[in-house]
């Protein structure tokens, strides 16, 4: 029996392994979009969650196709190789395009977090188109593809995985767009003081942070191929990048948490999460060059600057950067890029063939050029949107939330406002929370008690309860057991004897004056109102202030639209 042996050239084998590696890390970087979606959704208000998720989906969908048709061609043209779009290539060239595309889309999606809660979807999508087609490709054409900064300064610009080219550029673009767009309604008082507008889910924000950190290994470690052109295994570089990325990540979280503690006396959860990301951004330009202690320094400083820069942007510049994209991506990217000459190993500097002063000049030039181009291009685009009245949603739509006004959906229908019809009728539908479905033609008649009794003396009564949102499940269960499963639920806010309380969001304290509550309305005729009251009271009771109140009012009559029944029969 003969054994067939496949003969492969070593060079071809190394190329195959490298491209397989590139595809794997490309998929990791793509998965970072799930992290961005969760991180940003957690930091916006519940009424804007669907809008933020839609922006993330469209960032990838619009941006990656535009980068294929136009962006890569613009990059090659800026680099001096002529306009060569991706569709003119094939094979490994398309792998190279996809690898570049996931980096480009990372820069694009950063912007959505800065303009959350008030930007029109059409304006954001148009900006994403232009960023993927021109703004980002010009940056990469000047740097990675063209090397113009080395021509200008005599020393190469070092940005291993996009600390400045991707993240710094995205953070600066986001800050510029947020500045032109203006703050959200109620963000600032007439005297210039800032109001805290908390996001709706720390859980989502932390989950998104950890997903991003996972994908970041593809971002940084994946930028290093496995084999070099000389055939050498790049184990030393891979190990250094993995080590510095991990250390900087950890130190970023600790640095931000420490500064937040110094400012407020508390370790703020969101600052720790954002600081972890800032540490990653800080090291991304230089993970292949940094010493081990440099990773501690860069990561720690990138995290520590986060609360300070955010406070400066919020309090002094009066820019409403909703998801803190500038201190996380912008200033952290700039910081790490400029610290390169300080923390680079002597061996790396020797291979670079430049002094640390010369390296700093090149790094500074690169940061300045990228910043000026990004600010100018972004400002022109958003100023045009603003002048045309297309940058921002109307005050009414912003107040209602972008989920309803831009998409016609309610992300949390059980706890949110009633769904408003989008057909112009203005009809408002109740929210059913008992797991059932409204009766339809052909359905069996709902079961009605027929014991002949008149528990409420023949009257129809409305039982209205204002309770804690977290007790809704228990109340629903109690009502079902009492034989009154039908109810209407509305999310409300108000105050009674429950005292105001203090909250904290991103290190800033705010007063919760109007408390979030759930209003339950239950109309009964053949069930004693007292039974319904007892059921609600049992399910809603905690013994603490703020459990709520129950009100009972008579109902003059009722009319069932489907059958035409009236009175207690309709109920």
Coordinates of C-alpha atoms in Angstrom, one line a residue:
X1 CA 0.0 0.0 0.0
X2 CA 1.6 3.3 -1.1
X3 CA 1.6 6.4 1.0
X4 CA 1.1 9.7 -0.7
X5 CA 3.3 12.5 0.6
X6 CA 2.2 16.1 -0.1
X7 CA 5.2 18.2 -1.0
X8 CA 4.8 21.9 0.0
X9 CA 7.2 24.7 -0.3
X10 CA 8.2 26.1 3.1
X11 CA 7.3 29.6 2.0
X12 CA 3.9 28.5 0.8
X13 CA 3.3 26.7 4.1
X14 CA 4.3 29.7 6.2
X15 CA 2.0 31.9 4.1
X16 CA -0.9 29.5 4.6
X17 CA -0.3 29.4 8.4
X18 CA 0.0 33.2 8.5
X19 CA -3.2 33.8 6.5
X20 CA -5.1 31.3 8.6
X21 CA -3.9 33.1 11.7
X22 CA -5.0 36.4 10.1
X23 CA -8.5 35.1 9.4
X24 CA -8.9 33.8 13.0
X25 CA -7.9 37.1 14.6
X26 CA -10.1 39.0 12.1
X27 CA -13.1 37.1 13.4
X28 CA -12.0 38.0 16.9
X29 CA -11.9 41.6 16.0
X30 CA -15.3 41.4 14.3
X31 CA -16.7 40.0 17.6
X32 CA -15.7 43.3 19.2
X33 CA -18.8 44.8 17.7
X34 CA -20.8 42.7 20.1
X35 CA -18.8 44.3 22.9
X36 CA -19.3 47.8 21.5
X37 CA -23.1 47.1 21.2
X38 CA -23.4 46.0 24.8
X39 CA -21.1 48.7 26.2
X40 CA -22.9 51.5 24.5
X41 CA -26.4 50.1 25.1
X42 CA -25.6 49.9 28.8
X43 CA -24.5 53.5 28.9
X44 CA -27.6 55.0 27.2
X45 CA -31.1 55.4 28.6
X46 CA -33.5 52.6 28.1
X47 CA -35.5 54.6 25.5
X48 CA -32.5 54.8 23.2
X49 CA -31.2 51.2 23.4
X50 CA -32.6 49.9 20.1
X51 CA -31.3 53.0 18.3
X52 CA -27.8 52.4 19.6
X53 CA -27.9 48.7 18.7
X54 CA -29.2 49.6 15.2
X55 CA -26.3 52.1 14.7
X56 CA -23.8 49.3 15.6
X57 CA -25.4 46.9 13.1
X58 CA -25.4 49.5 10.4
X59 CA -21.9 50.7 11.1
X60 CA -20.6 47.3 10.1
X61 CA -23.0 46.7 7.3
X62 CA -22.6 50.1 5.6
X63 CA -19.0 50.6 6.5
X64 CA -17.6 47.3 5.4
X65 CA -19.2 47.5 1.9
X66 CA -18.1 51.1 1.4
X67 CA -14.5 50.1 2.5
X68 CA -14.6 47.4 -0.1
X69 CA -15.8 49.6 -3.0
X70 CA -14.1 52.9 -2.1
X71 CA -12.0 52.9 1.1
X72 CA -9.2 50.6 0.1
X73 CA -8.9 52.4 -3.2
X74 CA -8.6 55.8 -1.5
X75 CA -6.0 54.3 0.9
X76 CA -3.8 53.1 -2.0
X77 CA -4.2 56.3 -3.8
X78 CA -3.1 58.4 -0.8
X79 CA -0.2 56.0 -0.4
X80 CA 0.9 56.7 -4.0
X81 CA -0.1 53.4 -5.6
X82 CA -3.1 54.7 -7.5
X83 CA -6.8 53.9 -6.9
X84 CA -7.0 50.2 -6.5
X85 CA -10.3 49.1 -4.9
X86 CA -10.7 45.7 -3.3
X87 CA -12.9 44.3 -6.0
X88 CA -10.0 44.4 -8.4
X89 CA -8.1 41.8 -6.3
X90 CA -8.6 38.2 -5.4
X91 CA -7.6 35.4 -3.1
X92 CA -5.2 36.6 -0.4
X93 CA -5.8 40.2 -1.4
X94 CA -9.4 39.9 -0.2
X95 CA -8.1 38.5 3.2
X96 CA -5.9 41.5 3.5
X97 CA -9.0 43.7 2.7
X98 CA -11.1 42.0 5.3
X99 CA -8.3 42.3 7.9
X100 CA -8.1 46.1 7.2
X101 CA -11.9 46.4 7.2
X102 CA -12.4 45.2 10.8
X103 CA -9.9 47.8 11.9
X104 CA -11.7 50.5 9.9
X105 CA -15.1 49.5 11.4
X106 CA -13.7 49.7 14.9
X107 CA -12.8 53.3 14.3
X108 CA -16.2 54.0 12.8
X109 CA -18.3 52.4 15.6
X110 CA -16.5 54.4 18.3
X111 CA -18.2 57.6 17.1
X112 CA -21.7 56.2 17.8
X113 CA -21.2 56.2 21.5
X114 CA -20.3 59.9 21.6
X115 CA -23.4 61.1 19.7
X116 CA -25.9 58.7 21.4
X117 CA -29.3 59.9 22.3
X118 CA -29.8 62.8 19.9
X119 CA -28.2 62.2 16.5
X120 CA -30.4 61.3 13.5
X121 CA -29.8 57.9 12.2
X122 CA -29.5 59.1 8.6
X123 CA -26.8 61.6 9.7
X124 CA -24.8 59.0 11.6
X125 CA -25.0 56.5 8.7
X126 CA -23.9 59.1 6.2
X127 CA -21.0 60.0 8.4
X128 CA -20.1 56.3 8.7
X129 CA -20.2 56.1 4.9
X130 CA -17.8 59.0 4.6
X131 CA -15.5 57.8 7.3
X132 CA -15.1 54.4 5.7
X133 CA -14.7 55.9 2.3
X134 CA -12.4 58.8 2.9
X135 CA -11.6 59.9 6.5
X136 CA -10.1 56.6 7.8
X137 CA -8.4 55.6 4.5
X138 CA -6.6 58.9 4.4
X139 CA -5.2 58.2 7.9
X140 CA -4.0 54.7 7.0
X141 CA -2.7 56.0 3.6
X142 CA -0.5 58.5 5.4
X143 CA 0.7 56.1 8.0
X144 CA 0.7 52.3 7.5
X145 CA 0.4 52.3 3.8
X146 CA 2.3 55.4 2.8
X147 CA 5.0 56.2 5.4
X148 CA 4.8 59.9 4.9
X149 CA 5.6 60.7 8.5
X150 CA 9.0 59.0 8.1
X151 CA 9.6 61.1 5.0
X152 CA 8.7 64.2 6.9
X153 CA 10.7 63.5 10.1
X154 CA 13.3 61.0 9.1
X155 CA 11.9 58.5 11.6
X156 CA 9.1 56.0 11.2
X157 CA 5.8 56.6 13.0
X158 CA 5.3 53.6 15.3
X159 CA 1.7 52.4 15.7
X160 CA 1.7 48.7 15.9
X161 CA -2.0 47.9 16.0
X162 CA -3.9 51.3 15.8
X163 CA -3.6 52.9 19.2
X164 CA -3.7 56.3 17.4
X165 CA -4.6 55.4 13.8
X166 CA -7.8 53.5 14.9
X167 CA -8.7 54.4 18.5
X168 CA -7.2 57.8 18.8
X169 CA -8.7 58.8 15.5
X170 CA -12.2 57.4 16.4
X171 CA -12.1 59.1 19.8
X172 CA -11.2 62.5 18.4
X173 CA -13.9 62.1 15.7
X174 CA -16.5 61.2 18.3
X175 CA -15.6 64.3 20.4
X176 CA -15.8 66.6 17.4
X177 CA -19.2 65.2 16.3
X178 CA -20.5 65.5 19.9
X179 CA -19.3 69.1 20.2
X180 CA -21.0 70.2 17.0
X181 CA -24.2 68.2 17.7
X182 CA -24.6 69.8 21.2
X183 CA -25.5 68.1 24.5
X184 CA -28.6 66.1 25.2
X185 CA -31.6 67.8 26.6
X186 CA -31.4 68.5 30.3
X187 CA -27.6 67.6 30.3
X188 CA -26.7 71.1 31.4
X189 CA -28.5 73.7 33.5
X190 CA -28.7 77.4 32.6
X191 CA -25.8 78.2 34.8
X192 CA -23.6 75.7 33.0
X193 CA -23.6 73.0 35.7
X194 CA -23.9 69.4 34.5
X195 CA -26.7 67.1 35.3
X196 CA -26.0 63.4 35.5
X197 CA -28.0 61.2 33.1
X198 CA -27.4 57.6 34.1
X199 CA -27.3 54.8 31.6
X200 CA -29.8 52.0 32.0
X201 CA -27.6 48.9 32.6
X202 CA -24.2 48.6 34.3
X203 CA -24.5 44.9 33.6
X204 CA -24.6 45.4 29.8
X205 CA -21.7 47.9 30.1
X206 CA -19.4 45.5 32.0
X207 CA -20.4 42.6 29.7
X208 CA -19.5 44.7 26.7
X209 CA -16.2 45.6 28.3
X210 CA -15.2 42.0 28.8
X211 CA -16.2 41.1 25.2
X212 CA -14.1 44.0 23.9
X213 CA -11.1 42.9 26.1
X214 CA -11.4 39.4 24.6
X215 CA -11.5 40.6 21.1
X216 CA -8.6 42.9 21.8
X217 CA -6.2 40.0 21.8
X218 CA -7.0 39.6 18.2
X219 CA -6.5 43.3 17.7
X220 CA -3.0 43.4 19.3
X221 CA -1.6 39.9 19.3
X222 CA -3.2 39.2 16.0
X223 CA -1.3 42.1 14.4
X224 CA 1.8 40.0 14.7
X225 CA 2.2 37.3 12.1
X226 CA 3.4 33.9 13.2
X227 CA 6.3 33.7 10.7
X228 CA 8.4 36.6 9.3
X229 CA 9.4 36.9 5.7
X230 CA 12.8 35.4 6.6
X231 CA 11.0 32.3 7.9
X232 CA 11.7 33.0 11.5
X233 CA 9.1 32.2 14.2
X234 CA 8.0 35.5 15.9
X235 CA 7.7 34.0 19.3
X236 CA 9.5 36.8 21.1
X237 CA 7.2 39.4 19.6
X238 CA 4.0 37.4 20.1
X239 CA 4.9 36.8 23.8
X240 CA 5.8 40.5 24.4
X241 CA 2.5 41.7 22.7
X242 CA 0.4 39.2 24.7
X243 CA 2.1 40.2 28.0
X244 CA 2.0 44.0 27.5
X245 CA -1.6 43.9 26.4
X246 CA -2.7 42.0 29.4
X247 CA -0.7 44.0 31.9
X248 CA -1.9 47.4 30.5
X249 CA -5.5 46.2 30.5
X250 CA -5.3 45.3 34.2
X251 CA -3.4 48.5 35.2
X252 CA -5.9 50.6 33.3
X253 CA -8.8 49.3 35.4
X254 CA -6.9 49.8 38.6
X255 CA -5.7 53.3 37.6
X256 CA -9.2 54.5 36.8
X257 CA -10.6 53.0 39.9
X258 CA -7.9 54.5 42.1
X259 CA -8.5 58.0 40.7
X260 CA -12.2 57.7 41.1
X261 CA -11.7 56.7 44.7
X262 CA -9.5 59.7 45.3
X263 CA -12.2 62.0 43.8
X264 CA -15.3 60.5 45.4
X265 CA -14.2 58.1 48.1
X266 CA -15.8 55.2 46.1
X267 CA -14.5 52.9 43.5
X268 CA -16.9 53.5 40.6
X269 CA -17.8 50.4 38.6
X270 CA -18.2 52.2 35.2
X271 CA -14.8 54.0 35.6
X272 CA -13.1 50.6 36.3
X273 CA -14.7 49.1 33.2
X274 CA -13.8 52.2 31.0
X275 CA -10.4 52.3 32.6
X276 CA -9.7 48.7 31.5
X277 CA -10.5 49.7 27.9
X278 CA -8.4 52.8 28.2
X279 CA -5.4 50.7 29.3
X280 CA -5.9 48.5 26.3
X281 CA -6.1 51.6 24.0
X282 CA -3.0 53.1 25.6
X283 CA -0.8 50.0 24.8
X284 CA -2.2 49.3 21.4
X285 CA 0.2 51.5 19.5
X286 CA 3.3 50.0 21.2
X287 CA 2.8 46.4 22.6
X288 CA 5.6 45.0 20.5
X289 CA 8.1 47.6 21.7
X290 CA 7.2 48.3 25.3
X291 CA 9.2 46.9 28.3
X292 CA 7.2 45.0 30.9
X293 CA 7.4 48.0 33.3
X294 CA 6.3 50.2 30.4
X295 CA 3.1 48.2 30.2
X296 CA 2.4 49.0 33.9
X297 CA 3.1 52.7 33.3
X298 CA 1.2 53.2 30.1
X299 CA -1.8 51.2 31.3
X300 CA -1.9 52.8 34.7
X301 CA -1.6 56.3 33.3
X302 CA -4.2 55.6 30.5
X303 CA -6.7 54.5 33.2
X304 CA -5.8 57.3 35.6
X305 CA -6.4 60.0 33.1
X306 CA -9.9 58.8 32.3
X307 CA -11.8 60.4 35.2
X308 CA -9.8 63.6 34.9
X309 CA -10.2 64.0 31.1
X310 CA -13.9 63.1 31.3
X311 CA -14.4 65.7 34.0
X312 CA -12.6 68.3 31.8
X313 CA -14.7 67.4 28.7
X314 CA -17.9 67.5 30.7
X315 CA -17.3 70.5 33.0
X316 CA -15.0 72.8 31.1
X317 CA -15.6 72.0 27.4
X318 CA -19.3 71.4 28.0
X319 CA -19.3 68.5 25.5
X320 CA -21.7 65.7 26.1
X321 CA -19.7 62.6 25.3
X322 CA -22.3 60.0 26.4
X323 CA -20.1 56.9 26.4
X324 CA -16.8 58.7 27.3
X325 CA -15.3 57.7 23.9
X326 CA -12.7 60.5 24.0
X327 CA -11.1 59.7 27.3
X328 CA -11.3 56.0 26.6
X329 CA -10.1 56.0 23.0
X330 CA -8.9 59.5 22.1
X331 CA -6.7 60.8 24.9
X332 CA -5.6 57.3 25.9
X333 CA -4.6 56.6 22.3
X334 CA -2.6 59.8 22.2
X335 CA -1.0 59.1 25.5
X336 CA 0.2 55.7 24.6
X337 CA 1.5 56.8 21.2
X338 CA 3.5 59.6 22.7
X339 CA 5.0 57.5 25.5
X340 CA 6.6 55.1 23.0
X341 CA 10.1 56.6 23.2
X342 CA 10.0 56.4 27.0
X343 CA 9.0 52.8 27.4
X344 CA 10.5 51.1 24.2
X345 CA 13.2 48.6 24.8
X346 CA 16.8 49.5 23.9
X347 CA 16.8 46.6 21.4
X348 CA 13.8 48.0 19.6
X349 CA 15.2 51.5 19.5
X350 CA 18.5 50.1 18.0
X351 CA 16.5 48.3 15.3
X352 CA 14.6 51.5 14.7
X353 CA 17.8 53.4 14.1
X354 CA 16.7 56.6 15.9
X355 CA 17.2 58.3 19.2
X356 CA 14.4 58.6 21.6
X357 CA 14.1 62.3 20.9
X358 CA 13.8 61.6 17.2
X359 CA 11.2 59.0 17.9
X360 CA 9.2 61.4 20.0
X361 CA 9.2 64.0 17.2
X362 CA 7.9 61.4 14.8
X363 CA 5.2 60.2 17.2
X364 CA 4.1 63.8 17.9
X365 CA 4.0 64.6 14.2
X366 CA 1.8 61.6 13.6
X367 CA -0.6 62.4 16.4
X368 CA -0.9 66.0 15.3
X369 CA -1.5 65.2 11.6
X370 CA -4.1 62.5 12.4
X371 CA -5.8 64.8 14.9
X372 CA -5.9 67.8 12.6
X373 CA -7.2 65.8 9.6
X374 CA -9.9 64.0 11.7
X375 CA -11.2 67.2 13.4
X376 CA -11.3 69.1 10.1
X377 CA -13.0 66.4 8.1
X378 CA -15.5 65.5 10.9
X379 CA -16.3 69.1 11.7
X380 CA -17.1 69.9 8.0
X381 CA -19.4 67.0 7.6
X382 CA -21.4 67.5 10.9
X383 CA -21.6 71.3 10.3
X384 CA -23.2 70.6 6.9
X385 CA -25.6 68.2 8.6
X386 CA -26.4 70.8 11.2
X387 CA -26.9 73.6 8.7
X388 CA -29.3 71.4 6.7
X389 CA -31.2 70.5 9.8
X390 CA -30.4 66.9 9.5
X391 CA -27.9 66.4 12.3
X392 CA -30.2 66.1 15.3
X393 CA -33.7 64.7 16.0
X394 CA -36.5 67.1 17.1
X395 CA -36.8 67.9 20.9
X396 CA -40.1 65.9 20.9
X397 CA -38.4 62.8 19.4
X398 CA -35.5 63.2 21.8
X399 CA -37.8 63.4 24.8
X400 CA -39.8 60.4 23.6
X401 CA -36.7 58.4 22.9
X402 CA -35.0 57.4 19.6
X403 CA -36.3 53.8 19.8
X404 CA -39.8 55.0 19.1
X405 CA -39.1 58.0 16.9
X406 CA -36.4 56.5 14.7
X407 CA -37.4 52.8 14.7
X408 CA -41.0 52.5 16.0
X409 CA -40.0 49.9 18.6
X410 CA -39.8 49.7 22.4
X411 CA -36.8 47.8 23.7
X412 CA -38.5 47.0 27.0
X413 CA -42.2 46.8 26.2
X414 CA -43.1 45.3 29.6
X415 CA -41.6 48.2 31.5
X416 CA -41.6 51.0 29.0
X417 CA -44.1 53.5 27.9
X418 CA -47.2 52.1 25.9
X419 CA -46.5 51.4 22.3
X420 CA -47.6 54.3 20.0
X421 CA -48.9 53.4 16.6
X422 CA -46.8 54.5 13.7
X423 CA -49.6 54.6 11.2
X424 CA -50.7 58.1 12.2
X425 CA -53.7 57.0 14.1
X426 CA -52.2 57.9 17.5
X427 CA -53.6 54.8 19.0
X428 CA -51.9 53.6 22.2
X429 CA -51.9 49.9 23.0
X430 CA -51.8 48.4 26.5
X431 CA -48.9 46.2 27.5
X432 CA -49.9 42.7 28.4
X433 CA -47.7 41.1 31.0
X434 CA -49.5 37.8 31.8
X435 CA -47.9 35.9 28.9
X436 CA -51.2 35.6 27.1
X437 CA -52.4 36.9 23.8
X438 CA -55.4 39.1 23.0
X439 CA -58.5 37.2 21.8
X440 CA -58.7 36.9 18.0
X441 CA -61.5 35.9 15.7
X442 CA -62.0 32.1 16.0
X443 CA -60.5 31.8 19.5
X444 CA -62.4 30.2 22.2
X445 CA -64.2 32.5 24.5
X446 CA -62.2 33.4 27.7
X447 CA -63.2 31.6 30.8
X448 CA -65.6 33.7 32.9
X449 CA -66.8 33.0 36.3
X450 CA -70.4 32.0 36.3
X451 CA -71.2 31.4 40.0
X452 CA -74.0 33.9 39.8
X453 CA -72.5 36.0 42.5
X454 CA -72.0 39.7 42.5
X455 CA -68.8 40.0 44.6
X456 CA -68.7 43.8 44.1
X457 CA -72.4 44.4 44.6
X458 CA -72.9 44.4 40.8
X459 CA -70.4 47.2 40.4
X460 CA -67.3 47.3 38.2
X461 CA -64.3 48.5 40.0
X462 CA -60.9 49.7 38.9
X463 CA -58.0 48.6 41.2
X464 CA -54.9 50.8 40.6
X465 CA -51.6 50.1 42.3
X466 CA -48.3 51.9 42.2
X467 CA -45.5 49.5 43.2
X468 CA -41.8 48.8 42.9
X469 CA -40.7 47.6 39.4
X470 CA -38.8 44.6 40.9
X471 CA -42.0 43.3 42.5
X472 CA -44.0 43.1 39.3
X473 CA -43.4 39.4 38.8
X474 CA -44.6 38.5 42.3
X475 CA -47.7 40.7 41.9
X476 CA -48.5 39.1 38.5
X477 CA -48.3 35.6 40.1
X478 CA -50.5 36.6 43.1
X479 CA -53.1 38.1 40.8
X480 CA -53.1 35.0 38.6
X481 CA -53.7 32.9 41.7
X482 CA -56.5 35.2 42.8
X483 CA -58.2 34.6 39.4
X484 CA -57.5 38.1 38.0
X485 CA -54.7 37.6 35.5
X486 CA -55.7 40.5 33.1
X487 CA -54.0 43.7 33.8
X488 CA -52.4 46.8 32.2
X489 CA -48.9 47.8 33.2
X490 CA -47.3 51.2 32.7
X491 CA -43.9 52.5 33.7
X492 CA -44.2 55.7 35.7
X493 CA -42.2 57.8 38.1
X494 CA -43.3 59.9 41.1
X495 CA -42.8 60.6 44.7
X496 CA -44.8 60.1 47.9
X497 CA -43.6 59.5 51.4
X498 CA -40.6 57.7 50.1
X499 CA -37.6 60.0 50.6
X500 CA -35.2 61.0 47.9
X501 CA -32.0 59.0 47.6
X502 CA -28.6 59.5 46.2
X503 CA -27.2 57.7 43.1
X504 CA -23.8 57.6 41.4
X505 CA -23.0 57.3 37.7
X506 CA -19.4 57.5 36.4
X507 CA -18.2 58.9 39.7
X508 CA -20.8 61.7 40.0
X509 CA -23.5 61.8 42.6
X510 CA -27.1 62.8 41.7
X511 CA -30.4 62.9 43.5
X512 CA -33.2 60.6 42.6
X513 CA -36.2 62.7 43.4
X514 CA -38.8 61.0 41.2
X515 CA -38.6 57.2 41.8
X516 CA -39.2 54.6 39.1
X517 CA -42.5 52.8 39.7
X518 CA -44.9 50.5 37.9
X519 CA -48.6 51.3 37.7
X520 CA -50.9 48.3 37.6
X521 CA -54.5 48.7 36.5
X522 CA -56.9 45.8 37.0
X523 CA -60.7 46.1 36.3
X524 CA -62.8 43.5 38.1
X525 CA -66.5 42.7 38.3
X526 CA -66.9 39.0 39.1
X527 CA -63.9 38.9 41.5
X528 CA -64.0 40.7 44.8
X529 CA -62.0 43.9 44.7
X530 CA -60.7 43.0 48.2
X531 CA -59.2 39.8 46.9
X532 CA -57.3 41.8 44.2
X533 CA -56.1 44.3 46.8
X534 CA -54.9 41.5 49.0
X535 CA -53.1 39.8 46.1
X536 CA -51.3 43.0 45.1
X537 CA -50.4 43.8 48.7
X538 CA -49.0 40.4 49.3
X539 CA -46.9 40.5 46.1
X540 CA -45.6 44.0 46.4
X541 CA -44.8 44.0 50.1
X542 CA -41.2 44.4 51.2
X543 CA -41.7 46.3 54.5
X544 CA -39.5 49.2 53.3
X545 CA -40.6 52.8 52.4
X546 CA -41.6 53.0 48.8
X547 CA -43.7 49.8 48.6
X548 CA -46.4 51.9 47.0
X549 CA -50.2 52.3 47.3
X550 CA -53.4 50.8 46.0
X551 CA -56.5 52.7 45.0
X552 CA -60.0 51.5 44.3
X553 CA -62.4 53.5 42.1
X554 CA -65.9 52.6 40.8
X555 CA -66.3 52.3 37.0
X556 CA -69.5 53.5 35.6
X557 CA -69.6 51.0 32.7
X558 CA -67.5 48.9 30.3
X559 CA -67.8 48.0 26.6
X560 CA -66.0 45.1 24.9
X561 CA -65.2 46.1 21.4
X562 CA -65.0 42.7 19.9
X563 CA -68.3 41.4 21.1
X564 CA -70.3 44.5 21.9
X565 CA -71.0 43.3 25.5
X566 CA -71.5 45.9 28.2
X567 CA -71.3 46.2 31.9
X568 CA -69.9 43.3 34.0
X569 CA -70.2 40.9 31.0
X570 CA -67.7 43.1 29.1
X571 CA -65.2 42.7 32.0

